[in-house]
XYZ file of C-alpha atoms in Angstrom:
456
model
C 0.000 0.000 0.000
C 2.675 2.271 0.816
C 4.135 1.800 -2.314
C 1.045 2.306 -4.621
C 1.036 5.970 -2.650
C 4.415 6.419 -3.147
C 4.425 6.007 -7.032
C 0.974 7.712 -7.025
C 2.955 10.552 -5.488
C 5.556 10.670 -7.714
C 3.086 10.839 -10.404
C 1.588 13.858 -9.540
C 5.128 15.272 -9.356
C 5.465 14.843 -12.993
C 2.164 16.009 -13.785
C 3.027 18.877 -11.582
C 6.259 19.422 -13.684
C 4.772 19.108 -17.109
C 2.433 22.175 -15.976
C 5.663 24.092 -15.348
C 6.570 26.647 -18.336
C 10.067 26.266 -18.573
C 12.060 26.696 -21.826
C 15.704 25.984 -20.588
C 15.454 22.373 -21.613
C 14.609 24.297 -25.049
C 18.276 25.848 -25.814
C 20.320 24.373 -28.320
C 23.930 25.186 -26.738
C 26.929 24.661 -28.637
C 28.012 21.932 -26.279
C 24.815 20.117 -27.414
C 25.978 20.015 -30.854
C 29.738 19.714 -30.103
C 28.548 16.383 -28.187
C 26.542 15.260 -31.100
C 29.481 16.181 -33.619
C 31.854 13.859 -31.542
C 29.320 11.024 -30.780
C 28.714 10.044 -34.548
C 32.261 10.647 -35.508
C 32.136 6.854 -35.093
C 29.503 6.287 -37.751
C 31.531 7.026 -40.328
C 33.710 3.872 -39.443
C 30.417 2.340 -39.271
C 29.454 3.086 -43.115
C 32.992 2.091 -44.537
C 33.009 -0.927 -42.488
C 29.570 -2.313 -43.741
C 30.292 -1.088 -47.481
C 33.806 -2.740 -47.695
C 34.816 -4.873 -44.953
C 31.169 -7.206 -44.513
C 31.789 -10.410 -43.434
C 33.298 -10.979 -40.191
C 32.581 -6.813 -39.188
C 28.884 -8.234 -38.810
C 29.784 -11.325 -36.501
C 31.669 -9.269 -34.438
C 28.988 -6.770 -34.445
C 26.718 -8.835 -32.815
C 29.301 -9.942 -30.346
C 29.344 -6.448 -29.397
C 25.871 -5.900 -29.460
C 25.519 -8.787 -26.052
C 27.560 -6.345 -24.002
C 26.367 -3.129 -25.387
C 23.991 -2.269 -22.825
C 26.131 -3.415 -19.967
C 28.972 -1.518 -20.640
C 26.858 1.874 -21.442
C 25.168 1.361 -17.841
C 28.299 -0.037 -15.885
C 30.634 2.475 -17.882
C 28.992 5.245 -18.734
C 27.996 6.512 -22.293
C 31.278 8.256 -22.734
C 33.688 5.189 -21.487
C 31.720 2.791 -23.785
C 32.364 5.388 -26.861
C 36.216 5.189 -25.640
C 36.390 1.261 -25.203
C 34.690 1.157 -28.831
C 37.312 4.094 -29.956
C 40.682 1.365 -29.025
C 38.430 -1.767 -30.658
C 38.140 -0.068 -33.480
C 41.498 1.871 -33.725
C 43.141 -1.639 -33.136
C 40.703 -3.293 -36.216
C 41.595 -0.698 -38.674
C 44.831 -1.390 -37.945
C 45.368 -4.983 -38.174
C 43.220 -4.534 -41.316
C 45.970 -2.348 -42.648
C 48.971 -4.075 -41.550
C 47.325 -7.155 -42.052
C 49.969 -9.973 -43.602
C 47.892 -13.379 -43.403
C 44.270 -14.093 -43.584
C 43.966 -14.413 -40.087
C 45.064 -10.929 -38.996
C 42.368 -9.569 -41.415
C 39.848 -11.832 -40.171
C 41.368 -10.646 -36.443
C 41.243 -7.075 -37.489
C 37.509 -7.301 -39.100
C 36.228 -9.176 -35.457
C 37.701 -6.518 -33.635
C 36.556 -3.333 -34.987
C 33.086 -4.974 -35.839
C 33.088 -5.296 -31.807
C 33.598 -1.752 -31.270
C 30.968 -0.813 -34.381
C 28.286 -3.032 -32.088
C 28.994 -0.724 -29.131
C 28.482 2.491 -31.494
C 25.220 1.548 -32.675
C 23.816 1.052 -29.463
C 25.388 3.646 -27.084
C 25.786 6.748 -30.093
C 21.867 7.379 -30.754
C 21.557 6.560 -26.792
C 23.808 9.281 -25.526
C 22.361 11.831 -27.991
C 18.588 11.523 -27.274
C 19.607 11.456 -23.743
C 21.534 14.716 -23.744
C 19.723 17.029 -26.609
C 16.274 18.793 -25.925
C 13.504 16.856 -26.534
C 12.165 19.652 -29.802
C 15.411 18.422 -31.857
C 16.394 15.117 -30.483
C 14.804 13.648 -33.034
C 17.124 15.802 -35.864
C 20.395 15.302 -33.621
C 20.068 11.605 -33.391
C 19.470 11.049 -37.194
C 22.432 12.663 -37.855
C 24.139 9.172 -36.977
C 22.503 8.409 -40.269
C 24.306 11.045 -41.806
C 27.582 9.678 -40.804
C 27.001 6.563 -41.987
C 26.139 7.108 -45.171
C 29.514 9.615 -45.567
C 31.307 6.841 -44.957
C 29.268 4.457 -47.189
C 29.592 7.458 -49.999
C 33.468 7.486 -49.510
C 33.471 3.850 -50.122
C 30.900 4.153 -53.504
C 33.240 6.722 -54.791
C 37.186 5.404 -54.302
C 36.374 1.883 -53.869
C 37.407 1.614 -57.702
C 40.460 3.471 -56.961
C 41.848 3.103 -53.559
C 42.894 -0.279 -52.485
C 41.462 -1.800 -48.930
C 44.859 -1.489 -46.817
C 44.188 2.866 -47.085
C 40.111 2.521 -46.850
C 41.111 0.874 -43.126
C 43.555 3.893 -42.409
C 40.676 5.956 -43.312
C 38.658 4.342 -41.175
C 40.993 4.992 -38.302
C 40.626 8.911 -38.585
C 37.308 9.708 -36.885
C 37.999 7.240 -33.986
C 41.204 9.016 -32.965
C 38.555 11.941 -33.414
C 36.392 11.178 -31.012
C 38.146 9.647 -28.884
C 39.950 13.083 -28.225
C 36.282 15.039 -28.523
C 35.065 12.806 -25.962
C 36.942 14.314 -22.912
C 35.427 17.864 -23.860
C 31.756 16.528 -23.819
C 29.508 15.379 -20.924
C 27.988 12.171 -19.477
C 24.957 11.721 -19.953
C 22.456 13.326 -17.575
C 20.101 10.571 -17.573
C 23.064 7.830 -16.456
C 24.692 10.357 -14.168
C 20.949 10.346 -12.654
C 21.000 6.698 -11.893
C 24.786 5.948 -10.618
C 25.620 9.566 -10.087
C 25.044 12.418 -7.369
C 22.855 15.281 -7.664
C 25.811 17.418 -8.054
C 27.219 15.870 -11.201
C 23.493 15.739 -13.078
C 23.423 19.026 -12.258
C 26.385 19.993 -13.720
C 25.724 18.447 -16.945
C 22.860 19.672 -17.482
C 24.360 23.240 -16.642
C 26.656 22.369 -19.669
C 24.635 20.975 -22.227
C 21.589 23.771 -21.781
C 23.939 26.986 -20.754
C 25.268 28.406 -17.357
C 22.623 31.091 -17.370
C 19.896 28.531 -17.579
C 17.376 27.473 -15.375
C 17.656 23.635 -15.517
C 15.573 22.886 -12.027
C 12.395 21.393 -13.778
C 14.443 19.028 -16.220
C 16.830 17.927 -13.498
C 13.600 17.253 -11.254
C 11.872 15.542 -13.980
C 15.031 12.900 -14.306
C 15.402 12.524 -10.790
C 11.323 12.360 -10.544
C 11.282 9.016 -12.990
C 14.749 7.780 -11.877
C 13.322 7.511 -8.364
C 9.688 6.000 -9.751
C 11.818 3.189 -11.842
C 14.534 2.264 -8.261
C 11.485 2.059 -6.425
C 9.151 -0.355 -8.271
C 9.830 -4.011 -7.233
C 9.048 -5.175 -10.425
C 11.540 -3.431 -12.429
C 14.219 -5.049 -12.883
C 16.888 -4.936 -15.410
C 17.897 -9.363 -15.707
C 16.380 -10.688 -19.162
C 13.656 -12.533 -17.624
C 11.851 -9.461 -15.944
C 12.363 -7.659 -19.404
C 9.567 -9.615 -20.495
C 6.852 -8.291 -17.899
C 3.873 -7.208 -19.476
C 4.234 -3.470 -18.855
C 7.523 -4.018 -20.950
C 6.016 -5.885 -23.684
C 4.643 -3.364 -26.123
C 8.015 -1.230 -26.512
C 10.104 -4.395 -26.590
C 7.956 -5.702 -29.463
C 8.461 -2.004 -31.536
C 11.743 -2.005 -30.893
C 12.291 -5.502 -31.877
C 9.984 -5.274 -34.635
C 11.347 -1.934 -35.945
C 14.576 -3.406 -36.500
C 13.089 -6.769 -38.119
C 11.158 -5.094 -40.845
C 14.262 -2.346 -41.579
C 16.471 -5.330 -42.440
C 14.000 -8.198 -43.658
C 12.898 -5.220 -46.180
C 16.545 -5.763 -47.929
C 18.173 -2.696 -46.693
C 21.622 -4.294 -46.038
C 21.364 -6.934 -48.728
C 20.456 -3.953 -51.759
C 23.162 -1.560 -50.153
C 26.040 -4.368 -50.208
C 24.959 -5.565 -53.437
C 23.972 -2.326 -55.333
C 27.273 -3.370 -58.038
C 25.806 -6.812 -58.177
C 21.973 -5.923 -58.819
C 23.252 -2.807 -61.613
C 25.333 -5.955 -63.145
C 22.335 -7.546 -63.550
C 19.886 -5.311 -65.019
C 22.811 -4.195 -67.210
C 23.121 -0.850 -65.801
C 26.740 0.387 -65.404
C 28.174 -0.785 -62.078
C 30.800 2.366 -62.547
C 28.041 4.910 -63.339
C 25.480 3.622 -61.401
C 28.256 2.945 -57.925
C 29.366 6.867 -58.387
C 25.466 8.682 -58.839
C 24.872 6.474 -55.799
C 27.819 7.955 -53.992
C 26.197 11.674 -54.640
C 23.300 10.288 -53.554
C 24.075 8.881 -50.214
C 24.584 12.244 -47.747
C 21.493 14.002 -49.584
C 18.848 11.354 -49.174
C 20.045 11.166 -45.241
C 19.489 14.933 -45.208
C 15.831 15.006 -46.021
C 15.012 12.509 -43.031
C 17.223 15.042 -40.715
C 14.822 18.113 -41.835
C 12.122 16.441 -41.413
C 11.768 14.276 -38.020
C 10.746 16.778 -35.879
C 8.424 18.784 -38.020
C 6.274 15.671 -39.493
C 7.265 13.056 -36.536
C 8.294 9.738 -36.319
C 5.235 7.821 -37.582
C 4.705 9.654 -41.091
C 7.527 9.271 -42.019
C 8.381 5.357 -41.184
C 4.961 5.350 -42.800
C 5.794 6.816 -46.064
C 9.704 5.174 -45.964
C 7.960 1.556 -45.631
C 5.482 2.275 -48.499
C 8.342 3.903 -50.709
C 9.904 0.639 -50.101
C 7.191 -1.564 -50.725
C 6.111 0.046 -54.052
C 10.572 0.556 -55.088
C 10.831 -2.816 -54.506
C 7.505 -3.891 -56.515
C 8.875 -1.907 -59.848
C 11.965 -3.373 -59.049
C 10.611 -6.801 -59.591
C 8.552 -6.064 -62.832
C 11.627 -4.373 -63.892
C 13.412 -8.033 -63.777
C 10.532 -9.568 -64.871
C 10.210 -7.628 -68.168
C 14.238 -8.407 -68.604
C 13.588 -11.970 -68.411
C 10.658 -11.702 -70.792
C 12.911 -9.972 -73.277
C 11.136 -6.375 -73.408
C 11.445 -3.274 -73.426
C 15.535 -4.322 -73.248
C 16.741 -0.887 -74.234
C 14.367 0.708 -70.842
C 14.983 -1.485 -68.184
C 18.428 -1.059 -67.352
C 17.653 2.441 -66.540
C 13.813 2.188 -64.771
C 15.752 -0.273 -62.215
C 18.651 2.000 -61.251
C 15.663 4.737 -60.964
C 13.501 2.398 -58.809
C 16.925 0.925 -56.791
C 17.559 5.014 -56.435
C 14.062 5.532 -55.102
C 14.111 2.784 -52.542
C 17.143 3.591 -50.786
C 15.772 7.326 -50.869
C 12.864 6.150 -48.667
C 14.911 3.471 -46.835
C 16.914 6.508 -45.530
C 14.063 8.902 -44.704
C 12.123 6.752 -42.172
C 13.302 2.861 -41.815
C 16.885 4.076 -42.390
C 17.567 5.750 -39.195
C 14.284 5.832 -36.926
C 14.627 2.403 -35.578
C 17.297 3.414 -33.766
C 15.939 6.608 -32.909
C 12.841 5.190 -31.594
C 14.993 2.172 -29.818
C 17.030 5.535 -27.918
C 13.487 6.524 -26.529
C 10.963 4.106 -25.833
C 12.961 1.852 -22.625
C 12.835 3.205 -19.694
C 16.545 3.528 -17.712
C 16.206 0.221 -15.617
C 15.543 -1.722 -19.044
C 17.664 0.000 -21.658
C 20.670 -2.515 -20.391
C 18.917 -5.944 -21.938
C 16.483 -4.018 -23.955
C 19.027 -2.178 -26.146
C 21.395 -5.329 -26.432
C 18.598 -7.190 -28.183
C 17.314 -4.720 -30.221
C 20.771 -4.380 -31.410
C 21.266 -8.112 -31.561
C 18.310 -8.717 -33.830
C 19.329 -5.811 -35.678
C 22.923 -7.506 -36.530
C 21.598 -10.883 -36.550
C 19.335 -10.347 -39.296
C 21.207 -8.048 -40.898
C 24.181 -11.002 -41.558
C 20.836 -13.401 -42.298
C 19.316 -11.497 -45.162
C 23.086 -10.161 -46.582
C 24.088 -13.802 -46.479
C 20.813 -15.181 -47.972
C 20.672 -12.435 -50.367
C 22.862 -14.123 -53.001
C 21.089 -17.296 -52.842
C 17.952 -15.899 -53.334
C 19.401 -13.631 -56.282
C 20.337 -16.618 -58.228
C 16.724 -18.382 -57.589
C 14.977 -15.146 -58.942
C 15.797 -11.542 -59.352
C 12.378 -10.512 -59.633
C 11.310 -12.936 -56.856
C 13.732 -11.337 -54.564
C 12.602 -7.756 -54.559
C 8.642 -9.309 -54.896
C 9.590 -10.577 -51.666
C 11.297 -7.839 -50.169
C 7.691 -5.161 -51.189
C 6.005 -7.794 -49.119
C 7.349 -7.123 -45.820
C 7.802 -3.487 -46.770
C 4.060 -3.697 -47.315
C 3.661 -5.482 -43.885
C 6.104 -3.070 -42.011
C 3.592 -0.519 -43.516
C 0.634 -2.435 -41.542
C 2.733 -2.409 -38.432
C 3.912 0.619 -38.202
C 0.186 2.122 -38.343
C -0.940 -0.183 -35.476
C 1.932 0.131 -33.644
C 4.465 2.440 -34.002
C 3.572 5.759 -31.599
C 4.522 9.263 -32.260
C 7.395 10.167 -29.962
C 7.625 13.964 -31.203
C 7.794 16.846 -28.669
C 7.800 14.832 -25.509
C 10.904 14.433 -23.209
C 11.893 10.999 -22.579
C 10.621 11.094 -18.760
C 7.038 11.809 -20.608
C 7.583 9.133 -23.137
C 9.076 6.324 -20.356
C 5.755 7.207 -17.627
C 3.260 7.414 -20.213
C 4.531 3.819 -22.239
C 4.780 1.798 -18.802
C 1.281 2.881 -18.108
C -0.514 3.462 -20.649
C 1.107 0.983 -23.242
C -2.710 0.637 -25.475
C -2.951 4.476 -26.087
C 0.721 5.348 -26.946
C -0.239 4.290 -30.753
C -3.090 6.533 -31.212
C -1.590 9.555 -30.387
């Protein structure tokens, strides 16, 4: 009983906050965006990684996805980034200097271990340290990274050799891992293993010195304090699976699930192999994708906090869906000999199109949405298997991707506008609009009132 009153209590302390009219959590500071700047530096390994060095970066991807969450809550946001930051410094490296198979295969383990820890923590420690009105634009700028690195790799892959893409790809770790000691923990972990003091003082740093941070320090503390005292909250794997957990674990899970069973990884890693076959030129075709990349990331950067998450996952899955669909008939007219001269070119156009809309919404929002939905006690095993299943079936559908190819190019993208087409279904009955609110709003309101988050 005393419980019940407590948390009752600390619910009308938030409802008491969210009355307040306080703008300070409203400021974007220049440590904001130098903390942002610094945190994706890493993505850009990310993108050359998955574009040149596949394989083995995946496995050891997922091996870093199992610890991801642990380390970011026993470490800190900022200590993960820097254990990541020597993973993949030593990676690139034994890529480089690599003189046998198995120092490459060493080298590709290794830094795919510290790219597992940057997927998780990197869109973590950004939604947990920019205000909530941009935190949607800040975090998909990850996605921006990525695909400069991916673009660097479309453009000199024909003309730089592997051993200098792997230097490259040592440049913004050595970045970051020097930016890192002039940005701040996060707030949110510094509320849960930290003093007062110190949440205070990041927050003073990351909204201004002149600003009035009382009601957004209150409002972590206020949720902190509800999560330590439930009983039921608990952060082993078994307790994940409470009911009051159930409905973000299955949008995070099923987020990532339809973003790779669409065919995002396979078309990206295969783009040379899928112009081959059409009989569109690989060289052309490899280098207007490499313009294409950072531009097509931009428009989902504009746009996620002025439409909101669920239009545009909505229009990104039926882009897909519909891409992938012309795709097919594209393939299908090439095996029925016509219009020879026109479907070269409607297939890079429809291959363009999809990864346009894979990058506006299904792109980059799964992990945006995984960096807001799970509460503080759960983001430990929550975030590692969202980021699991996100590597796991990632190396599933690259892997199957050939095989699948060689049964039937039209088949293949027929079956990838399916599940676009069913991620479209999903994401209207599932997928709830996490624009404008902070992520103490978004945490209280999905714990108890997990059947009207998708309406709103």
């Amino acid at each position: 009983m005393m419980v019940v009153e407590e948390e009752r209590s600390i619910e009308e302390q938030l409802l008491h906050l969210n009355d307040q009219n306080d703008d300070s959590g409203c400021r974007v500071t220049a440590c904001v965006i130098l903390s942002t700047l610094v945190a994706v530096c890493g993505s850009f390994s990310f993108g050359v990684a998955f574009s040149a060095f596949g394989s083995f970066n995946t496995l050891g991807s997922a091996i870093g996805a199992l610890f991801s969450g642990k380390m970011a809550m026993s470490l800190g946001r900022r200590r993960t980034m820097w254990v990541s930051d020597i993973l993949c410094i030593i990676g690139w490296f034994s890529i480089a200097l690599a003189k046998d198979a198995m120092w490459l295969n060493i080298g590709r383990i290794s830094s795919g271990i510290g790219l597992g820890l940057i997927s998780y923590v990197v869109p973590v420690y950004i939604a947990e340290v920019s205000p909530k009105h941009v935190r949607g634009t800040f975090t998909f700028t990850n996605q921006i990274l990525q695909n400069c690195g991916l673009a660097m790799v479309y453009f000199s892959g024909n003309y730089i050799n592997w051993r200098t893409l792997a230097l490259i790809g040592v440049l913004p770790c050595f970045i970051q891992a020097i930016g890192l000691f002039f940005v701040p923990e996060s707030p949110r972990w510094l509320a849960k293993v930290g003093t007062d003091t110190e949440l205070e003082n990041s927050l003073l740093r990351l909204r201004g010195r002149d600003a009035d941070i009382s009601r957004e320090a209150s409002e972590i503390q206020v949720v902190t304090k509800m999560v330590e005292n439930d009983s039921s909250s608990r952060s082993t794997f078994c307790d994940l699976f409470q009911r009051k957990y159930s409905y973000t674990l299955v949008v995070g899970i099923g987020l990532m699930l339809v973003q790779q069973f669409s065919g995002s990884s396979a078309v990206v890693a295969y783009a040379s192999t899928i112009f081959r076959k059409s009989g569109f030129s690989v060289a052309l075709g490899s280098t207007l994708l490499g313009f294409f990349m950072i531009p097509k990331a931009m428009i989902g950067v504009i746009l996620v906090d002025k439409w909101g998450r669920r239009p545009l996952l909505l229009t990104s899955a039926s882009g897909m869906s519909i891409s992938s669909i012309l795709i097919g008939i594209a393939f299908t007219l090439q095996k029925m000999k016509l219009l020879p001269n026109l479907t070269p070119i409607f297939t890079f156009i429809c291959l363009m199109l999809y990864i346009g809309t894979f990058a506006i919404g299904l792109g980059g929002l799964p992990w945006v949405t995984m960096s807001e939905i799970f509460p503080i006690n759960i983001k430990v095993t929550a975030g590692s298997i969202v980021t699991l299943v996100s590597f796991s079936s990632s190396s599933m559908v690259t892997y199957a991707f050939n095989f699948l190819f060689e049964w039937s190019t039209q088949g293949t993208f027929y079956i990838f506008g399916g599940i676009a087409g069913a991620a479209l279904l999903f994401i209207w009955l599932l997928v709830p609009e996490t624009k404008g609110l902070s992520l103490e709003e978004i945490q209280t309101k999905f714990i108890h009132q997990p059947n009207e988050t998708n309406q709103t």
